[in-house]
Amino acid sequence: MRSFRIGLIGLGNAGPNRHLPAIDTHPRASLSALCDVDEPRLRTIASGRDVDTYTDYTRMLKKSEFDAIHLCTPPQTHLELGKTIMEAGVPVLIEKPIAMSSEEVEELIRVRDETETPVTVVHNRLFLPYVQRAIHRVESGEIGDVVSVTMVFSNEDDLTETGR
């Protein structure tokens, strides 16, 4: 079985703490490259890994081949980076929030349509039972239009578990 070559851009919080463990435990994922503008942080996280490292994501896109890229940078960078990644023909998983405005989301969709390159946003809790119950209550009309949702978690969890 072929492994999927994954690149990871952004090593602040979600990248090393959520995405890397998921990539590391997936039997068909292979981390190919890491990218972050903070070179000492990049070296620390890459230590002991057989991966290419970059401080410039455009250079990373030119030098390495990927089946997908996880984009874990601050949300104000998602539009520019997401567009560039899709324009390079690489599917991209964007950490939430996907963009800073609905107009930026529409622009990402436009580029997706134009390049025919998949793009998606992280929905790591979407299929948990209580989230599914809430969705059902909205869809059935039991709850009106959703204006805002806040979730507070008070315990550690394992994001490799599906909640089944």
Tab-separated table of N, CA and C in Angstrom:
chain	number	residue	atom	x	y	z
A	1	MET	N	0.830	-1.179	0.000
A	1	MET	CA	0.000	0.000	0.000
A	1	MET	C	0.879	1.249	0.000
A	2	ARG	N	0.558	2.173	-0.861
A	2	ARG	CA	1.320	3.409	-0.978
A	2	ARG	C	1.002	4.353	0.169
A	3	SER	N	2.032	5.037	0.662
A	3	SER	CA	1.841	6.063	1.689
A	3	SER	C	1.510	7.394	1.041
A	4	PHE	N	0.758	8.202	1.754
A	4	PHE	CA	0.446	9.551	1.305
A	4	PHE	C	1.498	10.491	1.859
A	5	ARG	N	2.113	11.269	0.967
A	5	ARG	CA	3.158	12.219	1.361
A	5	ARG	C	2.491	13.496	1.856
A	6	ILE	N	2.722	13.805	3.122
A	6	ILE	CA	2.070	14.941	3.761
A	6	ILE	C	3.099	16.010	4.089
A	7	GLY	N	2.749	17.263	3.801
A	7	GLY	CA	3.531	18.412	4.241
A	7	GLY	C	2.750	19.139	5.316
A	8	LEU	N	3.457	19.731	6.248
A	8	LEU	CA	2.808	20.471	7.335
A	8	LEU	C	3.406	21.866	7.396
A	9	ILE	N	2.551	22.865	7.257
A	9	ILE	CA	2.978	24.262	7.329
A	9	ILE	C	2.375	24.876	8.580
A	10	GLY	N	3.231	25.375	9.472
A	10	GLY	CA	2.784	26.019	10.698
A	10	GLY	C	2.967	25.110	11.900
A	11	LEU	N	3.905	25.482	12.763
A	11	LEU	CA	4.244	24.625	13.898
A	11	LEU	C	4.016	25.321	15.231
A	12	GLY	N	2.973	26.154	15.292
A	12	GLY	CA	2.659	26.840	16.540
A	12	GLY	C	2.056	25.911	17.568
A	13	ASN	N	0.772	25.687	17.527
A	13	ASN	CA	0.095	24.828	18.492
A	13	ASN	C	-0.532	23.615	17.814
A	14	ALA	N	-1.509	23.843	16.944
A	14	ALA	CA	-2.251	22.727	16.341
A	14	ALA	C	-1.353	21.826	15.512
A	15	GLY	N	-0.398	22.384	14.791
A	15	GLY	CA	0.478	21.577	13.940
A	15	GLY	C	1.206	20.492	14.709
A	16	PRO	N	2.056	20.875	15.669
A	16	PRO	CA	2.808	19.835	16.385
A	16	PRO	C	1.991	19.057	17.406
A	17	ASN	N	0.949	19.662	17.970
A	17	ASN	CA	0.206	19.009	19.043
A	17	ASN	C	-0.994	18.197	18.585
A	18	ARG	N	-1.520	18.487	17.414
A	18	ARG	CA	-2.705	17.769	16.931
A	18	ARG	C	-2.435	17.059	15.604
A	19	HIS	N	-1.885	17.783	14.646
A	19	HIS	CA	-1.706	17.214	13.310
A	19	HIS	C	-0.561	16.206	13.258
A	20	LEU	N	0.593	16.537	13.816
A	20	LEU	CA	1.718	15.599	13.779
A	20	LEU	C	1.377	14.261	14.426
A	21	PRO	N	0.769	14.240	15.624
A	21	PRO	CA	0.411	12.928	16.194
A	21	PRO	C	-0.547	12.139	15.303
A	22	ALA	N	-1.478	12.821	14.668
A	22	ALA	CA	-2.419	12.126	13.776
A	22	ALA	C	-1.693	11.567	12.552
A	23	ILE	N	-0.792	12.356	11.978
A	23	ILE	CA	-0.015	11.892	10.825
A	23	ILE	C	0.870	10.722	11.245
A	24	ASP	N	1.531	10.860	12.388
A	24	ASP	CA	2.439	9.810	12.865
A	24	ASP	C	1.732	8.479	13.106
A	25	THR	N	0.475	8.518	13.547
A	25	THR	CA	-0.217	7.272	13.870
A	25	THR	C	-0.994	6.691	12.693
A	26	HIS	N	-1.149	7.460	11.625
A	26	HIS	CA	-1.892	6.945	10.474
A	26	HIS	C	-1.010	5.974	9.688
A	27	PRO	N	-1.473	4.766	9.451
A	27	PRO	CA	-0.623	3.771	8.801
A	27	PRO	C	-0.239	4.093	7.357
A	28	ARG	N	-0.991	4.963	6.688
A	28	ARG	CA	-0.678	5.273	5.286
A	28	ARG	C	-0.180	6.694	5.087
A	29	ALA	N	0.034	7.439	6.158
A	29	ALA	CA	0.542	8.806	6.040
A	29	ALA	C	2.046	8.810	6.275
A	30	SER	N	2.722	9.614	5.491
A	30	SER	CA	4.163	9.753	5.625
A	30	SER	C	4.499	11.241	5.609
A	31	LEU	N	5.015	11.751	6.711
A	31	LEU	CA	5.382	13.159	6.791
A	31	LEU	C	6.611	13.389	5.911
A	32	SER	N	6.486	14.266	4.921
A	32	SER	CA	7.570	14.537	3.984
A	32	SER	C	8.318	15.820	4.289
A	33	ALA	N	7.587	16.838	4.786
A	33	ALA	CA	8.234	18.130	5.005
A	33	ALA	C	7.502	18.925	6.078
A	34	LEU	N	8.283	19.750	6.768
A	34	LEU	CA	7.765	20.687	7.760
A	34	LEU	C	8.180	22.093	7.339
A	35	CYS	N	7.298	23.052	7.620
A	35	CYS	CA	7.599	24.442	7.286
A	35	CYS	C	7.107	25.357	8.402
A	36	ASP	N	7.980	26.265	8.827
A	36	ASP	CA	7.605	27.279	9.806
A	36	ASP	C	8.582	28.445	9.665
A	37	VAL	N	8.091	29.656	9.907
A	37	VAL	CA	8.972	30.829	9.805
A	37	VAL	C	9.926	30.946	10.977
A	38	ASP	N	9.622	30.258	12.079
A	38	ASP	CA	10.486	30.277	13.267
A	38	ASP	C	11.490	29.130	13.145
A	39	GLU	N	12.697	29.445	12.685
A	39	GLU	CA	13.682	28.403	12.400
A	39	GLU	C	14.084	27.578	13.620
A	40	PRO	N	14.320	28.177	14.793
A	40	PRO	CA	14.633	27.333	15.957
A	40	PRO	C	13.495	26.359	16.306
A	41	ARG	N	12.258	26.821	16.241
A	41	ARG	CA	11.113	25.934	16.514
A	41	ARG	C	11.064	24.825	15.460
A	42	LEU	N	11.288	25.184	14.206
A	42	LEU	CA	11.298	24.211	13.115
A	42	LEU	C	12.351	23.130	13.359
A	43	ARG	N	13.567	23.545	13.721
A	43	ARG	CA	14.641	22.577	13.996
A	43	ARG	C	14.286	21.664	15.162
A	44	THR	N	13.715	22.238	16.213
A	44	THR	CA	13.347	21.445	17.389
A	44	THR	C	12.308	20.388	17.039
A	45	ILE	N	11.264	20.777	16.335
A	45	ILE	CA	10.181	19.842	16.008
A	45	ILE	C	10.634	18.810	14.978
A	46	ALA	N	11.526	19.206	14.081
A	46	ALA	CA	12.025	18.281	13.053
A	46	ALA	C	13.094	17.332	13.588
A	47	SER	N	13.650	17.640	14.742
A	47	SER	CA	14.736	16.833	15.311
A	47	SER	C	14.338	15.363	15.424
A	48	GLY	N	15.175	14.502	14.881
A	48	GLY	CA	14.920	13.074	14.937
A	48	GLY	C	13.986	12.561	13.857
A	49	ARG	N	13.504	13.441	13.010
A	49	ARG	CA	12.599	13.047	11.921
A	49	ARG	C	13.357	13.111	10.596
A	50	ASP	N	13.058	12.206	9.708
A	50	ASP	CA	13.646	12.208	8.374
A	50	ASP	C	12.717	12.979	7.434
A	51	VAL	N	12.738	14.307	7.562
A	51	VAL	CA	11.864	15.164	6.756
A	51	VAL	C	12.656	16.365	6.250
A	52	ASP	N	12.190	16.911	5.126
A	52	ASP	CA	12.746	18.166	4.643
A	52	ASP	C	12.161	19.292	5.489
A	53	THR	N	12.937	20.350	5.695
A	53	THR	CA	12.457	21.493	6.470
A	53	THR	C	12.611	22.770	5.657
A	54	TYR	N	11.655	23.675	5.856
A	54	TYR	CA	11.629	24.929	5.106
A	54	TYR	C	11.132	26.057	6.005
A	55	THR	N	11.646	27.244	5.766
A	55	THR	CA	11.103	28.444	6.404
A	55	THR	C	10.267	29.235	5.404
A	56	ASP	N	10.252	28.816	4.151
A	56	ASP	CA	9.504	29.488	3.077
A	56	ASP	C	8.598	28.454	2.407
A	57	TYR	N	7.311	28.632	2.553
A	57	TYR	CA	6.371	27.640	2.030
A	57	TYR	C	6.390	27.568	0.507
A	58	THR	N	6.689	28.673	-0.184
A	58	THR	CA	6.738	28.621	-1.652
A	58	THR	C	7.918	27.769	-2.112
A	59	ARG	N	9.021	27.854	-1.392
A	59	ARG	CA	10.181	27.007	-1.707
A	59	ARG	C	9.840	25.540	-1.448
A	60	MET	N	9.124	25.283	-0.357
A	60	MET	CA	8.706	23.925	-0.029
A	60	MET	C	7.856	23.342	-1.154
A	61	LEU	N	6.916	24.138	-1.680
A	61	LEU	CA	6.042	23.667	-2.752
A	61	LEU	C	6.821	23.361	-4.026
A	62	LYS	N	7.903	24.102	-4.271
A	62	LYS	CA	8.705	23.896	-5.475
A	62	LYS	C	9.661	22.724	-5.346
A	63	LYS	N	10.127	22.441	-4.135
A	63	LYS	CA	11.180	21.441	-3.927
A	63	LYS	C	10.666	20.048	-3.588
A	64	SER	N	9.472	19.942	-3.044
A	64	SER	CA	8.966	18.648	-2.591
A	64	SER	C	7.651	18.313	-3.284
A	65	GLU	N	7.338	17.011	-3.339
A	65	GLU	CA	6.066	16.556	-3.891
A	65	GLU	C	5.176	16.071	-2.752
A	66	PHE	N	3.893	16.427	-2.839
A	66	PHE	CA	2.954	16.100	-1.773
A	66	PHE	C	1.662	15.537	-2.335
A	67	ASP	N	1.037	14.680	-1.530
A	67	ASP	CA	-0.326	14.250	-1.815
A	67	ASP	C	-1.317	15.161	-1.102
A	68	ALA	N	-0.842	15.837	-0.047
A	68	ALA	CA	-1.682	16.786	0.698
A	68	ALA	C	-0.797	17.620	1.612
A	69	ILE	N	-1.318	18.789	1.954
A	69	ILE	CA	-0.644	19.660	2.915
A	69	ILE	C	-1.637	20.026	4.001
A	70	HIS	N	-1.162	19.977	5.250
A	70	HIS	CA	-1.924	20.471	6.391
A	70	HIS	C	-1.464	21.903	6.641
A	71	LEU	N	-2.392	22.842	6.603
A	71	LEU	CA	-2.091	24.259	6.800
A	71	LEU	C	-2.524	24.663	8.204
A	72	CYS	N	-1.544	24.900	9.074
A	72	CYS	CA	-1.805	25.170	10.491
A	72	CYS	C	-1.235	26.519	10.928
A	73	THR	N	-1.276	27.473	10.058
A	73	THR	CA	-0.779	28.811	10.344
A	73	THR	C	-1.905	29.658	10.927
A	74	PRO	N	-1.614	30.881	11.383
A	74	PRO	CA	-2.693	31.743	11.885
A	74	PRO	C	-3.746	32.010	10.798
A	75	PRO	N	-5.002	32.172	11.200
A	75	PRO	CA	-6.095	32.288	10.230
A	75	PRO	C	-5.946	33.436	9.234
A	76	GLN	N	-5.287	34.516	9.613
A	76	GLN	CA	-5.136	35.632	8.675
A	76	GLN	C	-4.210	35.294	7.506
A	77	THR	N	-3.519	34.154	7.571
A	77	THR	CA	-2.650	33.727	6.472
A	77	THR	C	-3.305	32.662	5.592
A	78	HIS	N	-4.437	32.124	5.998
A	78	HIS	CA	-5.036	30.990	5.313
A	78	HIS	C	-5.408	31.272	3.868
A	79	LEU	N	-5.927	32.452	3.571
A	79	LEU	CA	-6.336	32.752	2.201
A	79	LEU	C	-5.135	32.715	1.264
A	80	GLU	N	-4.109	33.473	1.573
A	80	GLU	CA	-2.933	33.539	0.688
A	80	GLU	C	-2.271	32.173	0.541
A	81	LEU	N	-2.008	31.522	1.657
A	81	LEU	CA	-1.320	30.239	1.599
A	81	LEU	C	-2.193	29.167	0.956
A	82	GLY	N	-3.469	29.134	1.328
A	82	GLY	CA	-4.381	28.143	0.751
A	82	GLY	C	-4.485	28.270	-0.757
A	83	LYS	N	-4.610	29.502	-1.239
A	83	LYS	CA	-4.668	29.735	-2.687
A	83	LYS	C	-3.393	29.257	-3.365
A	84	THR	N	-2.245	29.604	-2.801
A	84	THR	CA	-0.964	29.224	-3.402
A	84	THR	C	-0.809	27.708	-3.445
A	85	ILE	N	-1.199	27.037	-2.383
A	85	ILE	CA	-1.100	25.576	-2.324
A	85	ILE	C	-2.002	24.948	-3.387
A	86	MET	N	-3.251	25.408	-3.471
A	86	MET	CA	-4.166	24.862	-4.481
A	86	MET	C	-3.679	25.169	-5.892
A	87	GLU	N	-3.140	26.369	-6.105
A	87	GLU	CA	-2.622	26.728	-7.427
A	87	GLU	C	-1.438	25.846	-7.812
A	88	ALA	N	-0.754	25.284	-6.812
A	88	ALA	CA	0.331	24.322	-7.066
A	88	ALA	C	-0.227	22.919	-7.300
A	89	GLY	N	-1.550	22.774	-7.204
A	89	GLY	CA	-2.192	21.486	-7.467
A	89	GLY	C	-2.149	20.513	-6.309
A	90	VAL	N	-1.937	21.015	-5.092
A	90	VAL	CA	-1.832	20.140	-3.925
A	90	VAL	C	-3.089	20.287	-3.060
A	91	PRO	N	-3.777	19.187	-2.760
A	91	PRO	CA	-4.919	19.260	-1.845
A	91	PRO	C	-4.475	19.800	-0.487
A	92	VAL	N	-5.364	20.578	0.144
A	92	VAL	CA	-4.988	21.227	1.397
A	92	VAL	C	-6.076	21.063	2.453
A	93	LEU	N	-5.634	20.708	3.652
A	93	LEU	CA	-6.479	20.649	4.842
A	93	LEU	C	-6.141	21.887	5.667
A	94	ILE	N	-7.109	22.762	5.864
A	94	ILE	CA	-6.861	24.030	6.557
A	94	ILE	C	-7.411	23.954	7.976
A	95	GLU	N	-6.559	24.271	8.937
A	95	GLU	CA	-6.970	24.325	10.341
A	95	GLU	C	-8.032	25.410	10.494
A	96	LYS	N	-8.941	25.201	11.419
A	96	LYS	CA	-10.010	26.178	11.644
A	96	LYS	C	-9.512	27.387	12.428
A	97	PRO	N	-10.095	28.529	12.273
A	97	PRO	CA	-11.095	28.858	11.262
A	97	PRO	C	-10.463	28.907	9.879
A	98	ILE	N	-11.244	28.529	8.876
A	98	ILE	CA	-10.704	28.413	7.526
A	98	ILE	C	-10.236	29.760	6.972
A	99	ALA	N	-10.889	30.845	7.367
A	99	ALA	CA	-10.517	32.162	6.846
A	99	ALA	C	-11.051	33.239	7.792
A	100	MET	N	-10.767	34.480	7.461
A	100	MET	CA	-11.149	35.602	8.313
A	100	MET	C	-12.545	36.141	8.003
A	101	SER	N	-13.115	35.764	6.865
A	101	SER	CA	-14.438	36.268	6.494
A	101	SER	C	-15.086	35.314	5.496
A	102	SER	N	-16.380	35.483	5.310
A	102	SER	CA	-17.076	34.651	4.322
A	102	SER	C	-16.580	34.968	2.910
A	103	GLU	N	-16.146	36.208	2.670
A	103	GLU	CA	-15.600	36.571	1.355
A	103	GLU	C	-14.306	35.792	1.080
A	104	GLU	N	-13.486	35.628	2.118
A	104	GLU	CA	-12.256	34.856	1.942
A	104	GLU	C	-12.573	33.377	1.691
A	105	VAL	N	-13.583	32.857	2.352
A	105	VAL	CA	-13.995	31.471	2.111
A	105	VAL	C	-14.468	31.330	0.665
A	106	GLU	N	-15.255	32.292	0.196
A	106	GLU	CA	-15.724	32.260	-1.195
A	106	GLU	C	-14.552	32.305	-2.172
A	107	GLU	N	-13.513	33.058	-1.843
A	107	GLU	CA	-12.326	33.119	-2.697
A	107	GLU	C	-11.609	31.766	-2.718
A	108	LEU	N	-11.499	31.112	-1.578
A	108	LEU	CA	-10.897	29.778	-1.539
A	108	LEU	C	-11.717	28.789	-2.375
A	109	ILE	N	-13.024	28.889	-2.299
A	109	ILE	CA	-13.897	28.025	-3.097
A	109	ILE	C	-13.706	28.312	-4.586
A	110	ARG	N	-13.584	29.578	-4.941
A	110	ARG	CA	-13.365	29.954	-6.347
A	110	ARG	C	-12.070	29.326	-6.866
A	111	VAL	N	-10.997	29.426	-6.071
A	111	VAL	CA	-9.717	28.854	-6.481
A	111	VAL	C	-9.810	27.330	-6.546
A	112	ARG	N	-10.515	26.742	-5.593
A	112	ARG	CA	-10.741	25.292	-5.631
A	112	ARG	C	-11.425	24.882	-6.923
A	113	ASP	N	-12.472	25.613	-7.291
A	113	ASP	CA	-13.205	25.306	-8.521
A	113	ASP	C	-12.324	25.506	-9.753
A	114	GLU	N	-11.569	26.581	-9.748
A	114	GLU	CA	-10.706	26.920	-10.891
A	114	GLU	C	-9.580	25.892	-11.064
A	115	THR	N	-8.983	25.461	-9.971
A	115	THR	CA	-7.844	24.537	-10.031
A	115	THR	C	-8.261	23.073	-9.929
A	116	GLU	N	-9.523	22.835	-9.554
A	116	GLU	CA	-10.029	21.485	-9.310
A	116	GLU	C	-9.161	20.740	-8.284
A	117	THR	N	-8.706	21.499	-7.287
A	117	THR	CA	-7.865	20.954	-6.225
A	117	THR	C	-8.672	20.918	-4.929
A	118	PRO	N	-8.748	19.758	-4.280
A	118	PRO	CA	-9.525	19.666	-3.044
A	118	PRO	C	-9.000	20.569	-1.925
A	119	VAL	N	-9.934	21.151	-1.198
A	119	VAL	CA	-9.633	21.928	0.007
A	119	VAL	C	-10.702	21.598	1.031
A	120	THR	N	-10.295	21.491	2.276
A	120	THR	CA	-11.254	21.241	3.340
A	120	THR	C	-10.765	21.901	4.617
A	121	VAL	N	-11.661	22.017	5.567
A	121	VAL	CA	-11.324	22.591	6.869
A	121	VAL	C	-11.448	21.496	7.920
A	122	VAL	N	-10.647	21.604	8.962
A	122	VAL	CA	-10.679	20.627	10.046
A	122	VAL	C	-12.036	20.678	10.736
A	123	HIS	N	-12.639	19.511	10.901
A	123	HIS	CA	-13.886	19.360	11.670
A	123	HIS	C	-13.691	18.188	12.627
A	124	ASN	N	-12.753	18.335	13.542
A	124	ASN	CA	-12.356	17.207	14.371
A	124	ASN	C	-13.411	16.762	15.370
A	125	ARG	N	-14.432	17.534	15.613
A	125	ARG	CA	-15.458	17.126	16.582
A	125	ARG	C	-16.830	16.919	15.933
A	126	LEU	N	-16.907	17.059	14.641
A	126	LEU	CA	-18.177	17.018	13.928
A	126	LEU	C	-18.967	15.732	14.163
A	127	PHE	N	-18.289	14.599	14.297
A	127	PHE	CA	-18.996	13.332	14.388
A	127	PHE	C	-19.127	12.791	15.805
A	128	LEU	N	-18.789	13.618	16.793
A	128	LEU	CA	-19.010	13.197	18.174
A	128	LEU	C	-20.514	13.139	18.444
A	129	PRO	N	-20.960	12.225	19.284
A	129	PRO	CA	-22.398	12.028	19.490
A	129	PRO	C	-23.153	13.292	19.889
A	130	TYR	N	-22.628	14.095	20.800
A	130	TYR	CA	-23.366	15.283	21.229
A	130	TYR	C	-23.409	16.348	20.134
A	131	VAL	N	-22.409	16.414	19.286
A	131	VAL	CA	-22.443	17.348	18.156
A	131	VAL	C	-23.478	16.863	17.147
A	132	GLN	N	-23.505	15.576	16.879
A	132	GLN	CA	-24.492	15.028	15.956
A	132	GLN	C	-25.922	15.243	16.466
A	133	ARG	N	-26.127	15.103	17.793
A	133	ARG	CA	-27.457	15.359	18.369
A	133	ARG	C	-27.854	16.821	18.168
A	134	ALA	N	-26.913	17.730	18.383
A	134	ALA	CA	-27.209	19.154	18.195
A	134	ALA	C	-27.550	19.447	16.734
A	135	ILE	N	-26.801	18.873	15.818
A	135	ILE	CA	-27.085	19.067	14.385
A	135	ILE	C	-28.485	18.550	14.067
A	136	HIS	N	-28.820	17.379	14.567
A	136	HIS	CA	-30.145	16.812	14.324
A	136	HIS	C	-31.243	17.736	14.873
A	137	ARG	N	-31.029	18.293	16.045
A	137	ARG	CA	-32.041	19.178	16.649
A	137	ARG	C	-32.252	20.428	15.799
A	138	VAL	N	-31.175	20.955	15.208
A	138	VAL	CA	-31.305	22.121	14.328
A	138	VAL	C	-32.020	21.712	13.042
A	139	GLU	N	-31.565	20.628	12.429
A	139	GLU	CA	-32.143	20.191	11.156
A	139	GLU	C	-33.613	19.795	11.279
A	140	SER	N	-34.026	19.287	12.433
A	140	SER	CA	-35.418	18.874	12.628
A	140	SER	C	-36.327	20.063	12.942
A	141	GLY	N	-35.738	21.228	13.186
A	141	GLY	CA	-36.530	22.400	13.517
A	141	GLY	C	-36.762	22.587	15.001
A	142	GLU	N	-36.278	21.662	15.816
A	142	GLU	CA	-36.441	21.773	17.262
A	142	GLU	C	-35.743	23.020	17.798
A	143	ILE	N	-34.627	23.367	17.184
A	143	ILE	CA	-33.881	24.587	17.530
A	143	ILE	C	-33.906	25.486	16.305
A	144	GLY	N	-34.055	26.778	16.503
A	144	GLY	CA	-34.080	27.723	15.392
A	144	GLY	C	-32.703	27.945	14.795
A	145	ASP	N	-32.547	29.063	14.113
A	145	ASP	CA	-31.273	29.400	13.477
A	145	ASP	C	-30.166	29.506	14.516
A	146	VAL	N	-29.041	28.909	14.221
A	146	VAL	CA	-27.895	28.961	15.123
A	146	VAL	C	-27.142	30.260	14.877
A	147	VAL	N	-26.939	31.016	15.933
A	147	VAL	CA	-26.231	32.290	15.847
A	147	VAL	C	-24.793	32.123	16.303
A	148	SER	N	-24.583	31.294	17.314
A	148	SER	CA	-23.247	31.099	17.853
A	148	SER	C	-23.205	29.776	18.609
A	149	VAL	N	-22.036	29.168	18.626
A	149	VAL	CA	-21.838	27.937	19.378
A	149	VAL	C	-20.523	28.052	20.119
A	150	THR	N	-20.549	27.701	21.390
A	150	THR	CA	-19.329	27.649	22.195
A	150	THR	C	-19.273	26.287	22.858
A	151	MET	N	-18.110	25.657	22.753
A	151	MET	CA	-17.926	24.351	23.389
A	151	MET	C	-16.759	24.477	24.352
A	152	VAL	N	-16.926	23.938	25.551
A	152	VAL	CA	-15.858	23.950	26.552
A	152	VAL	C	-15.559	22.493	26.902
A	153	PHE	N	-14.286	22.130	26.778
A	153	PHE	CA	-13.855	20.780	27.125
A	153	PHE	C	-12.972	20.886	28.348
A	154	SER	N	-13.259	20.067	29.338
A	154	SER	CA	-12.520	20.170	30.597
A	154	SER	C	-11.636	18.966	30.867
A	155	ASN	N	-11.453	18.135	29.861
A	155	ASN	CA	-10.575	16.987	30.051
A	155	ASN	C	-9.715	16.791	28.812
A	156	GLU	N	-8.601	16.083	29.005
A	156	GLU	CA	-7.734	15.753	27.879
A	156	GLU	C	-8.453	14.730	27.008
A	157	ASP	N	-8.202	14.788	25.706
A	157	ASP	CA	-8.794	13.803	24.826
A	157	ASP	C	-7.781	13.351	23.791
A	158	ASP	N	-8.103	12.255	23.165
A	158	ASP	CA	-7.255	11.681	22.149
A	158	ASP	C	-7.962	11.893	20.812
A	159	LEU	N	-7.418	12.769	19.956
A	159	LEU	CA	-8.063	13.086	18.702
A	159	LEU	C	-7.946	11.976	17.670
A	160	THR	N	-7.234	10.914	17.995
A	160	THR	CA	-7.211	9.780	17.088
A	160	THR	C	-8.409	8.877	17.329
A	161	GLU	N	-9.147	9.098	18.426
A	161	GLU	CA	-10.361	8.349	18.711
A	161	GLU	C	-11.535	9.000	17.999
A	162	THR	N	-12.500	8.203	17.555
A	162	THR	CA	-13.619	8.736	16.791
A	162	THR	C	-14.829	9.071	17.648
A	163	GLY	N	-14.823	8.722	18.899
A	163	GLY	CA	-15.969	8.993	19.752
A	163	GLY	C	-17.078	7.970	19.624
A	164	ARG	N	-16.803	6.857	18.999
A	164	ARG	CA	-17.817	5.799	18.840
A	164	ARG	C	-18.026	5.035	20.109
